Coordinates of C-alpha atoms and ligand atoms in Angstrom, one line a residue:
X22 CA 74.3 -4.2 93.1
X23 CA 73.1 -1.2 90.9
X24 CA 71.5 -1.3 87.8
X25 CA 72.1 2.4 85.8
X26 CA 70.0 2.6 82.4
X27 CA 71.7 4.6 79.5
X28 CA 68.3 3.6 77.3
X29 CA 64.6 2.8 77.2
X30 CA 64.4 4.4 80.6
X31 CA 60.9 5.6 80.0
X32 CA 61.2 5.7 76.5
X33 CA 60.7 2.6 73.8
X34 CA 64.0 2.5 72.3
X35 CA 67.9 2.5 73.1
X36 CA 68.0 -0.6 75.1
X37 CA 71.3 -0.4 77.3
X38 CA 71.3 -1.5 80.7
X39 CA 74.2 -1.4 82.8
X40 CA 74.8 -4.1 85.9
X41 CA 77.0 -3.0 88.6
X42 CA 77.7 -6.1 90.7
X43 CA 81.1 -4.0 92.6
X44 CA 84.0 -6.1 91.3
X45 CA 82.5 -6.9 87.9
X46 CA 80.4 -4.8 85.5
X47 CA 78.0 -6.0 82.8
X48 CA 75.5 -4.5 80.3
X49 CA 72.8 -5.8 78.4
X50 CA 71.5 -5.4 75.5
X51 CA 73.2 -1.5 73.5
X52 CA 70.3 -0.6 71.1
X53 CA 69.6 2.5 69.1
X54 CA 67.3 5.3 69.5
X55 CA 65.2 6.0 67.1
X56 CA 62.1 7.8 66.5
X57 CA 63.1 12.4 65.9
X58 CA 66.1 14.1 66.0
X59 CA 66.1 14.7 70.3
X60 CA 66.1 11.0 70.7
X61 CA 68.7 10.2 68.1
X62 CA 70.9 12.8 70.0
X63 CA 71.1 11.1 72.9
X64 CA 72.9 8.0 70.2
X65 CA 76.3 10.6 70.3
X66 CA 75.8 11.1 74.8
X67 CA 78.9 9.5 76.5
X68 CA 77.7 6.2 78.0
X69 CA 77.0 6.6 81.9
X70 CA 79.7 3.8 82.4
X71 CA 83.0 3.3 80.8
X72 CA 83.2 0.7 78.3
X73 CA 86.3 -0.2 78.9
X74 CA 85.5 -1.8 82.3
X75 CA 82.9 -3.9 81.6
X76 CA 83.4 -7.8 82.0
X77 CA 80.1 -8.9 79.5
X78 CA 77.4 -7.7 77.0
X79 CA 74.8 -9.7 76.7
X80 CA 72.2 -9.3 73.6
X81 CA 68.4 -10.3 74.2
X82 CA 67.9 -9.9 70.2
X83 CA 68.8 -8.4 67.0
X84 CA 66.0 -5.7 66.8
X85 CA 68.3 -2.7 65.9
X86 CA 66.6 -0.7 69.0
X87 CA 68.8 -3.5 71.1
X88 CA 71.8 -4.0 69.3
X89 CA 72.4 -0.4 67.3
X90 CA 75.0 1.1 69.9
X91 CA 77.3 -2.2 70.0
X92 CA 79.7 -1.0 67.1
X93 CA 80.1 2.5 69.5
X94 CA 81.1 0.3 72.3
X95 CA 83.7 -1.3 70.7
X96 CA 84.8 1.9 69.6
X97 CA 84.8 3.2 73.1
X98 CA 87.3 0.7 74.2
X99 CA 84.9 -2.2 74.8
X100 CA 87.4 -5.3 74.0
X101 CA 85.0 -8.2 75.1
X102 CA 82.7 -10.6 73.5
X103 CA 78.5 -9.9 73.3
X104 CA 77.1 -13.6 74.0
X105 CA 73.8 -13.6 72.0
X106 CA 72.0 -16.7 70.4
X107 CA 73.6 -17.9 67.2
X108 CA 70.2 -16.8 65.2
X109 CA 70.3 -13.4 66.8
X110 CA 74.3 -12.8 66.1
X111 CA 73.0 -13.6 62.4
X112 CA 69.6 -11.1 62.2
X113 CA 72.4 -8.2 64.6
X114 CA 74.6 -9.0 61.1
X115 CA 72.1 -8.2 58.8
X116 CA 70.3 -5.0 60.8
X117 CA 73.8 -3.8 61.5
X118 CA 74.9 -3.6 58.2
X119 CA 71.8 -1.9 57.0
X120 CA 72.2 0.6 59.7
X121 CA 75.9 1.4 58.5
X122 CA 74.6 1.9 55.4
X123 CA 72.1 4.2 56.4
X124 CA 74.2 6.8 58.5
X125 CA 76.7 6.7 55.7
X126 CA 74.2 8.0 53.5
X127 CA 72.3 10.3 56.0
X128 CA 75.7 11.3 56.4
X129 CA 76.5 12.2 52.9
X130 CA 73.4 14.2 52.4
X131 CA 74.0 16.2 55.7
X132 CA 76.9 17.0 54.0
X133 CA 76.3 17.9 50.3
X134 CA 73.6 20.4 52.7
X135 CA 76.3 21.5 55.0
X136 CA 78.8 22.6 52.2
X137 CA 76.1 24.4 50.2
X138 CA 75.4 26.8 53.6
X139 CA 79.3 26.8 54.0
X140 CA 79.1 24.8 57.4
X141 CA 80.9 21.6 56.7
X142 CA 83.0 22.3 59.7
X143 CA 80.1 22.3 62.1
X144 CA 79.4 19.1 60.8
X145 CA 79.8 15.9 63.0
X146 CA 80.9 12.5 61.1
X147 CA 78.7 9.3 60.7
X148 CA 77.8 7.5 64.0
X149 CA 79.8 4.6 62.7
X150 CA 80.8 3.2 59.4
X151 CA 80.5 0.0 58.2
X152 CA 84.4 -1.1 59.3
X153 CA 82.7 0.0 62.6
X154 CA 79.7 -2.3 62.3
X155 CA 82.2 -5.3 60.8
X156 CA 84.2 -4.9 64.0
X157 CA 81.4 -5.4 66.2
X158 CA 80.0 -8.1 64.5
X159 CA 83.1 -10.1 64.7
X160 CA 82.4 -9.6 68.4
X161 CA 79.5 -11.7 69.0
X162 CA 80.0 -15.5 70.8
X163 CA 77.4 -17.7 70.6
X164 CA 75.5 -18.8 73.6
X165 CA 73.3 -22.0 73.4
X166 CA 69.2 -21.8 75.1
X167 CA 68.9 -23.7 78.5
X168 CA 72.8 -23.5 79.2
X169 CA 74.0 -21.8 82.2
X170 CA 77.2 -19.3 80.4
X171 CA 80.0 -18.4 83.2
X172 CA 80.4 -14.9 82.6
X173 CA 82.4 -14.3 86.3
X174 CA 83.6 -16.2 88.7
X175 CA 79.8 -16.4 90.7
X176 CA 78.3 -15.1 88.0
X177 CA 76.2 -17.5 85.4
X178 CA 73.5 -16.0 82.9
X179 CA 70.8 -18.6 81.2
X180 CA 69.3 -17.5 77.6
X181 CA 65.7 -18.6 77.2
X182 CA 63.2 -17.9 74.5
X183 CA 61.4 -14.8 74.7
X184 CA 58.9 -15.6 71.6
X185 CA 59.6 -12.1 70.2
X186 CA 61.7 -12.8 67.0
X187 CA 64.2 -15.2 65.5
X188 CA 66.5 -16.0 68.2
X189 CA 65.4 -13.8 70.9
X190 CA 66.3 -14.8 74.7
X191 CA 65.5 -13.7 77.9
X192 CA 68.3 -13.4 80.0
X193 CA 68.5 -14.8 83.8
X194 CA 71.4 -14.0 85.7
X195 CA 72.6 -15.6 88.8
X196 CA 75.1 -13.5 91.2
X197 CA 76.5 -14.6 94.3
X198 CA 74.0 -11.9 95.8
X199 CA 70.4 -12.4 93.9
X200 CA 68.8 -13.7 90.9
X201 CA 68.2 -11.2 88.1
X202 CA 66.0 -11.3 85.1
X203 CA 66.4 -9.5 81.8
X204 CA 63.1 -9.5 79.7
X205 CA 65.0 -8.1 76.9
X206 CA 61.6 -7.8 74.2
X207 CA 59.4 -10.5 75.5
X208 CA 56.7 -12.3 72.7
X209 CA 52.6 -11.7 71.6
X210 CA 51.5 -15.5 72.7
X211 CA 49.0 -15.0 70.0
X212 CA 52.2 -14.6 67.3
X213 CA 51.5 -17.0 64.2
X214 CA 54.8 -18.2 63.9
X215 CA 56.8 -18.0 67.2
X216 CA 55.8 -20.0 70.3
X217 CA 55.2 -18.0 73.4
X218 CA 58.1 -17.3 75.9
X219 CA 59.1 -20.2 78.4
X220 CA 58.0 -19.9 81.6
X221 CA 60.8 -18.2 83.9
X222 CA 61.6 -19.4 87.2
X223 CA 61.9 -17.7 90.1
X224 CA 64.0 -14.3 90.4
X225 CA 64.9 -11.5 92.9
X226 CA 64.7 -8.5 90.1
X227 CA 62.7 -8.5 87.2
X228 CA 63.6 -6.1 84.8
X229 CA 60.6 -5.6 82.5
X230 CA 59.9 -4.3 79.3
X231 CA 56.6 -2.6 79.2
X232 CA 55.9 -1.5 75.8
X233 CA 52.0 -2.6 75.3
X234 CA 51.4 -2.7 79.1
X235 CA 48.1 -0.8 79.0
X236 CA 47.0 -3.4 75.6
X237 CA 45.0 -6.7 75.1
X238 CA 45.9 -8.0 71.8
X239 CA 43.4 -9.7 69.6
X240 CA 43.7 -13.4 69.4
X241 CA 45.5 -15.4 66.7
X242 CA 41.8 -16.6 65.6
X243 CA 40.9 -13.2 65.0
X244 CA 43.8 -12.0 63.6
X245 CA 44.7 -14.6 60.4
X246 CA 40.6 -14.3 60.1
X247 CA 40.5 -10.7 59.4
X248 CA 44.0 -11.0 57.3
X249 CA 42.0 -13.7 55.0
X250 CA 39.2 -11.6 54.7
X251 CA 41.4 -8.6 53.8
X252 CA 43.7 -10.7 51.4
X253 CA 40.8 -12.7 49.6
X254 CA 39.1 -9.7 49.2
X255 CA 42.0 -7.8 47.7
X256 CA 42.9 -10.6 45.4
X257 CA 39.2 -11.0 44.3
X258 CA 39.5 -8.1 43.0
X259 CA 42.2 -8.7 40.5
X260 CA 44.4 -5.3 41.8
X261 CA 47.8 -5.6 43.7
X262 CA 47.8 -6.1 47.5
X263 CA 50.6 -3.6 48.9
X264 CA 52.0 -5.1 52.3
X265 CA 54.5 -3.0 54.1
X266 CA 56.3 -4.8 56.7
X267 CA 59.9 -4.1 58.6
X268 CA 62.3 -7.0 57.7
X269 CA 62.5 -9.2 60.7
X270 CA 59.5 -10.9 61.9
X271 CA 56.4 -9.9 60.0
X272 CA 57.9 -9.9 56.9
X273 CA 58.2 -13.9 57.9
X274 CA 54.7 -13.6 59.4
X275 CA 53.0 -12.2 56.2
X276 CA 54.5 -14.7 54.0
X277 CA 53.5 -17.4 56.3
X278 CA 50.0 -16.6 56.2
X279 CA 50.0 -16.0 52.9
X280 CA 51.6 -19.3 52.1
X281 CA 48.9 -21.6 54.2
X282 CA 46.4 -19.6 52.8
X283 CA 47.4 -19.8 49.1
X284 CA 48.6 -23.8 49.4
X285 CA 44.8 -24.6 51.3
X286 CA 42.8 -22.6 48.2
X287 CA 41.5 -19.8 50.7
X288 CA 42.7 -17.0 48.2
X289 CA 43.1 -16.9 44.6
X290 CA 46.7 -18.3 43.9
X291 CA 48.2 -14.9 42.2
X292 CA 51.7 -13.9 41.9
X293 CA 53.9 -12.9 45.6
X294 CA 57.0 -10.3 45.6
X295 CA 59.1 -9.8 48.2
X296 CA 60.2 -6.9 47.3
X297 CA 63.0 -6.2 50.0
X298 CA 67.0 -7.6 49.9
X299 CA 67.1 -7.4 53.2
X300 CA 63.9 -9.0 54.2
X301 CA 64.8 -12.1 51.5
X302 CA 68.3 -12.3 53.7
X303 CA 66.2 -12.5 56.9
X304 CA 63.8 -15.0 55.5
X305 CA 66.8 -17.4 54.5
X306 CA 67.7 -17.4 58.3
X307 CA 63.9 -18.0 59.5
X308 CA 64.3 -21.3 56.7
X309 CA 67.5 -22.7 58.1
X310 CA 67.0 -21.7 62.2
X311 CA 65.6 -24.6 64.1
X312 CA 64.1 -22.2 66.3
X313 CA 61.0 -22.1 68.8
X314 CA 58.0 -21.6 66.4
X315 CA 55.1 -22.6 67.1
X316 CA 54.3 -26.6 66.4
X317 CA 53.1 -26.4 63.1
X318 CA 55.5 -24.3 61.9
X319 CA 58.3 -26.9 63.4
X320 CA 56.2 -29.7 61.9
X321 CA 56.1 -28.2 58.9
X322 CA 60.0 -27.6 58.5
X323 CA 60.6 -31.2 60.3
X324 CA 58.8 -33.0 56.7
X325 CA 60.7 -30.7 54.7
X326 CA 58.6 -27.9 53.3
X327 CA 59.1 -24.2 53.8
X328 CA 56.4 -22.5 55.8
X329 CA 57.6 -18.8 54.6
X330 CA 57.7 -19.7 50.7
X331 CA 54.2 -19.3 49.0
X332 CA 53.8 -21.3 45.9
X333 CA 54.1 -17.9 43.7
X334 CA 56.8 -16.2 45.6
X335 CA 59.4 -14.7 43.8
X336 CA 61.9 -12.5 45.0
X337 CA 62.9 -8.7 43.6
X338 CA 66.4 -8.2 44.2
X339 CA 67.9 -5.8 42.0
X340 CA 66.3 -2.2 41.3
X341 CA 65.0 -3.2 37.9
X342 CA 63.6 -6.8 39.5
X343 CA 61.5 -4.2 42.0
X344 CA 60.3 -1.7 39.1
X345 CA 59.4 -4.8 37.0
X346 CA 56.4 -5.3 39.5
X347 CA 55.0 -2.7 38.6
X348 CA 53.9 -4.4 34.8
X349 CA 52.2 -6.8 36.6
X350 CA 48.8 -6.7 35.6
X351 CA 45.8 -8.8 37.0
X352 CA 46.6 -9.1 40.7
X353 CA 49.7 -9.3 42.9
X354 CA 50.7 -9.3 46.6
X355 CA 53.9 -7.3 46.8
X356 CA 55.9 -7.5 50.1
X357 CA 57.9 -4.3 50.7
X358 CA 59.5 -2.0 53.5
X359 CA 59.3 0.1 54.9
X360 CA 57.3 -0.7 57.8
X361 CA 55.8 3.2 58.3
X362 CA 55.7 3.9 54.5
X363 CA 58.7 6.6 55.8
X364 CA 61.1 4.9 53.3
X365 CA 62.2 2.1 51.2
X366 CA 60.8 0.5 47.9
X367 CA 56.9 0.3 49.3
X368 CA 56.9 3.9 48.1
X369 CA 57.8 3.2 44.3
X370 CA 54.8 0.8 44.8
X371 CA 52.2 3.1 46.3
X372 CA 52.8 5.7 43.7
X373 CA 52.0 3.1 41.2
X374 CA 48.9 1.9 42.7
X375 CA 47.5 4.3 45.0
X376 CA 45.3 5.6 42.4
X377 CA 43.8 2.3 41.7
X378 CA 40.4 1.8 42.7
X379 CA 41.3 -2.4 42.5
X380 CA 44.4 -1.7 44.4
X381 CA 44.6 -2.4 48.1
X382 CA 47.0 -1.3 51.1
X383 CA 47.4 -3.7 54.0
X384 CA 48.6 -2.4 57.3
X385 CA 50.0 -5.0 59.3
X386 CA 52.2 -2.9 62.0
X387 CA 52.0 0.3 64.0
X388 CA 51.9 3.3 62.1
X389 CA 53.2 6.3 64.0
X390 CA 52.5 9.8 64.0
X391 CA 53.1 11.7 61.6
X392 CA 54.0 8.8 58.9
X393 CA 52.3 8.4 55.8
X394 CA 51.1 5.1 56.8
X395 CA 49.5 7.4 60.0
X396 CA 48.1 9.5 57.2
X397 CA 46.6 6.9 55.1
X398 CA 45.2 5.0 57.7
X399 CA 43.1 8.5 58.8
X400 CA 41.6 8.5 55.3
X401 CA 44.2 11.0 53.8
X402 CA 42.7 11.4 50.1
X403 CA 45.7 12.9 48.5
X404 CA 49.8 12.2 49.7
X405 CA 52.9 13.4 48.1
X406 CA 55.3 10.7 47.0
X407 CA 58.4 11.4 45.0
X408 CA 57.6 15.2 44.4
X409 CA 54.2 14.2 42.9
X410 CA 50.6 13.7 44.4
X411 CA 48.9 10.7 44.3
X412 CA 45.0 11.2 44.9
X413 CA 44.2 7.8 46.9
X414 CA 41.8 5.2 45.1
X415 CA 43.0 2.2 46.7
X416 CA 41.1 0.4 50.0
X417 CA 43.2 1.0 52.7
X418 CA 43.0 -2.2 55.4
X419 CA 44.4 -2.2 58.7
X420 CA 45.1 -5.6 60.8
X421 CA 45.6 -5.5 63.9
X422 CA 47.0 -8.0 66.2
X423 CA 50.6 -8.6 64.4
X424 CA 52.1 -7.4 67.2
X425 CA 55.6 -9.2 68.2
X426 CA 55.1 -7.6 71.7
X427 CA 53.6 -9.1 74.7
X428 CA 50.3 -7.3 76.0
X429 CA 48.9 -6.3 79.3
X430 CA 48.1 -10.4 79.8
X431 CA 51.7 -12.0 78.6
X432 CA 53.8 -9.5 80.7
X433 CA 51.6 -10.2 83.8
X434 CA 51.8 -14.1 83.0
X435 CA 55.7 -13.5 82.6
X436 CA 55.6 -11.7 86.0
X437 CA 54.0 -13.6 88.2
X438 CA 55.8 -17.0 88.5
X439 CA 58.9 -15.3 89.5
X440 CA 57.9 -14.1 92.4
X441 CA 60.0 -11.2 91.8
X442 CA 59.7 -8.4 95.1
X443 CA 61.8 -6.0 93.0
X444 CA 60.8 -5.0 89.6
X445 CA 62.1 -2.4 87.1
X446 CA 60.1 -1.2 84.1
X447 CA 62.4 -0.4 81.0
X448 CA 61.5 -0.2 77.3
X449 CA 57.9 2.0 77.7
X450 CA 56.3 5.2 77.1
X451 CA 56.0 6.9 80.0
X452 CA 51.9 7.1 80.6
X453 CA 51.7 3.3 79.9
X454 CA 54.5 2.5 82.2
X455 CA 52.7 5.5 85.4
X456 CA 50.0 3.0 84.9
X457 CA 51.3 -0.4 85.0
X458 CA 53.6 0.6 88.1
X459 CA 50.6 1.6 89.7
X460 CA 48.9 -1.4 89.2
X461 CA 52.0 -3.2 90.2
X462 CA 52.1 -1.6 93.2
X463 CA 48.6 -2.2 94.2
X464 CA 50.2 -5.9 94.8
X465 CA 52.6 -5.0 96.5
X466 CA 55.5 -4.8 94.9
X467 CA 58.6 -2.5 94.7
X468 CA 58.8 -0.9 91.5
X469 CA 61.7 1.2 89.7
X470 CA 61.2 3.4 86.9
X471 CA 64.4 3.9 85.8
X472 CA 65.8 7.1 84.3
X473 CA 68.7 7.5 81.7
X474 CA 71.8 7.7 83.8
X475 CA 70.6 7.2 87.2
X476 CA 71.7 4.1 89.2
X477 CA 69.0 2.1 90.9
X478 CA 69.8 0.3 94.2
X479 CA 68.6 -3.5 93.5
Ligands
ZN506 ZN1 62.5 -6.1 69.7

């Protein structure tokens, strides 16, 4: 049995993990990278297996970093089914799409640049298109939690919930030979709204993400205290409350909060936008999924109210809905992507309030270098948006602790009761993962670090 990464192999993103059991091949998870041009090059590298031969994909969860390569594998010859959860078939549908969209137009403007220097025939076309992404989507099969799926004769893999975002499983796999486990993005137990990861049983092979290995996480207490600081203060104030958040998960987190906290009087009840298509198509699933959130969240859908709708929310669909926020006077929270401030309508927003002494930004996520959010968050008194430059008035907040990743703690608490002798970290950066494999070893375990393209003996 050999397991032969072609992503996240010491390196965050382009989950693909390839399962050699001899007579039958497998892969889980086929994500995206992301994050500079050297990473997204390896997106066009020829697979390390041929897609033609495997017998199952499996999908831990829709985060685009996990599922952005599926549509190339069906276009590689791939003509199988990728078994996923029901809710993360439905948020792989929604990032999918998005992503067409977005290499069609990156694709366009590459080539309105290409013709002006006269090179159009260097140029490559778009990764995929979104007949490419329609193809793939009509791939996916839905698997149920708990329930042992025959994906060979011998072969069984169990999805469990990871606590990481809507729909997101773990994957344990039982082979004639051993018992294999597939982290896939495991949970923060301190999330507001999803409940931690169940408990796995025992396994030969763990293979780990490892992402906030070298973290603690501040507690939930902490967290949703600082956030109701930060909001009431804000709102107090009587300026808009920018929030940039990516569309799955903390978009769903921030309304969430901001719901309990407007519907219990602990912040002045003013006007909410969410100010992202995308992330009102996400939300609708979060409303309708009976999935594992925590107990009041489940107790609160069970009598019939919508955790994720605060009283004032109103949703900006269209362009002109989005640039009508701006007339809002006297106080608003406006919900908006990008996460990073490197795109999206956040940006229209910013321009129109980061002058504003009364105005405040929320950071809620990681801000990486070289972003604007990066820059504002390191006290950057002047940024450039749209051409122009914005001298910054506004308070800039960051909360921490939003994080949908397990920490040092959850990942060691996932660990342990398998018993696991053999364990493989994926889905890290490569100082955090040295470390953690050290420390793993200390305890006597085997450990793998794999690298893209090289088979591991399990
Ligand atoms: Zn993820």
């Amino acid at each position: 049995m050999r397991l032969t990464s072609a992503g996240a192999a010491r390196t965050v993103t382009g989950s693909c993990h390839h399962l050699d059991l001899g007579d039958f091949q497998l892969v889980v998870d086929c994500g995206l990278f992301q994050g500079g041009a050297e990473l997204e090059d390896l997106n066009r590298a020829p697979f390390p297996f041929e897609p033609r031969d495997l017998g199952a994909v499996l999908v831990t969860h829709g985060h685009l970093d996990h599922v952005g390569r599926l549509p190339l594998l069906v276009k590689a010859g791939y003509a199988g089914r990728f078994l996923a959860t029901k809710a993360t078939a439905d948020v792989a549908a929604i990032i999918l799409r998005d992503a067409a969209k977005l290499q069609e137009e990156d694709f366009e403007r590459d080539l309105r640049k290409a013709r002006r220097a006269g090179r159009e025939s260097e140029l490559l076309g778009p990764l995929y298109t979104l007949a490419d992404v329609e193809a793939a989507i009509a791939r996916f099969q839905n698997v149920a939690l708990h329930e042992p799926v025959r994906v060979a004769e011998g072969v069984t893999a169990t999805f469990r919930p990871a606590g990481h975002i809507l729909g997101s499983a773990y994957i344990e796999l039982r082979t004639r030979e051993a018992r294999v486990v597939f982290s896939g993005d495991l949970g923060n137990r301190e999330s507001s709204i999803q409940a931690p990861a169940e408990p796995p049983g025992g396994c030969d092979v763990l293979v780990i993400e490892s992402t906030y290995a070298d973290q603690t996480h501040p507690t939930r207490a902490e967290t949703e205290a600082r956030f109701q600081v930060a909001l009431g203060r804000s709102l107090g104030k009587g300026g808009n409350v920018m929030i940039p958040t990516f569309a799955a998960e903390r978009a769903q987190q921030v309304l969430y909060l901001v719901n309990r906290l407007m519907s219990a009087g602990q912040v002045p009840r003013l006007p909410v936008f969410l100010d992202s298509p995308m992330a009102a198509k996400m939300t609708r699933l979060y409303q309708e999924c009976a999935c594992d959130f925590r107990p009041e969240i489940a107790d609160l859908i069970d009598a019939g109210q919508d955790p994720f709708e605060p009283p004032t929310l109103r949703y900006a669909v269209t362009a002109d809905e989005s640039k009508a926020i701006n007339e809002v006077t006297g106080g608003a929270v406006v919900i908006a992507g990008s996460g990073m401030l490197t795109g999206g309508r956040i940006r229209h927003h910013l321009k129109h309030n980061l002058w504003r002494e009364e105005a405040t930004l929320i950071v809620v996520g990681y801000q990486a270098h070289g972003t604007l959010g990066r820059l504002l968050l390191e006290g950057a008194k002047r940024v450039k948006l749209f051409g122009e430059e914005v001298v910054v008035r506004a308070t800039i907040e960051n909360i921490k602790g939003f994080s949908a990743h397990a920490d040092h703690d959850d990942l060691l608490a996932f660990m342990t009761p398998t018993g696991a002798t053999h364990v493989l970290l994926v889905h890290g950066e490569p100082e955090v993962m040295d470390g953690f494999a050290a420390e793993l070893r200390r305890s006597g375990r085997r450990v793998s670090l794999p690298e893209f393209g090289v088979p591991t003996d399990l």
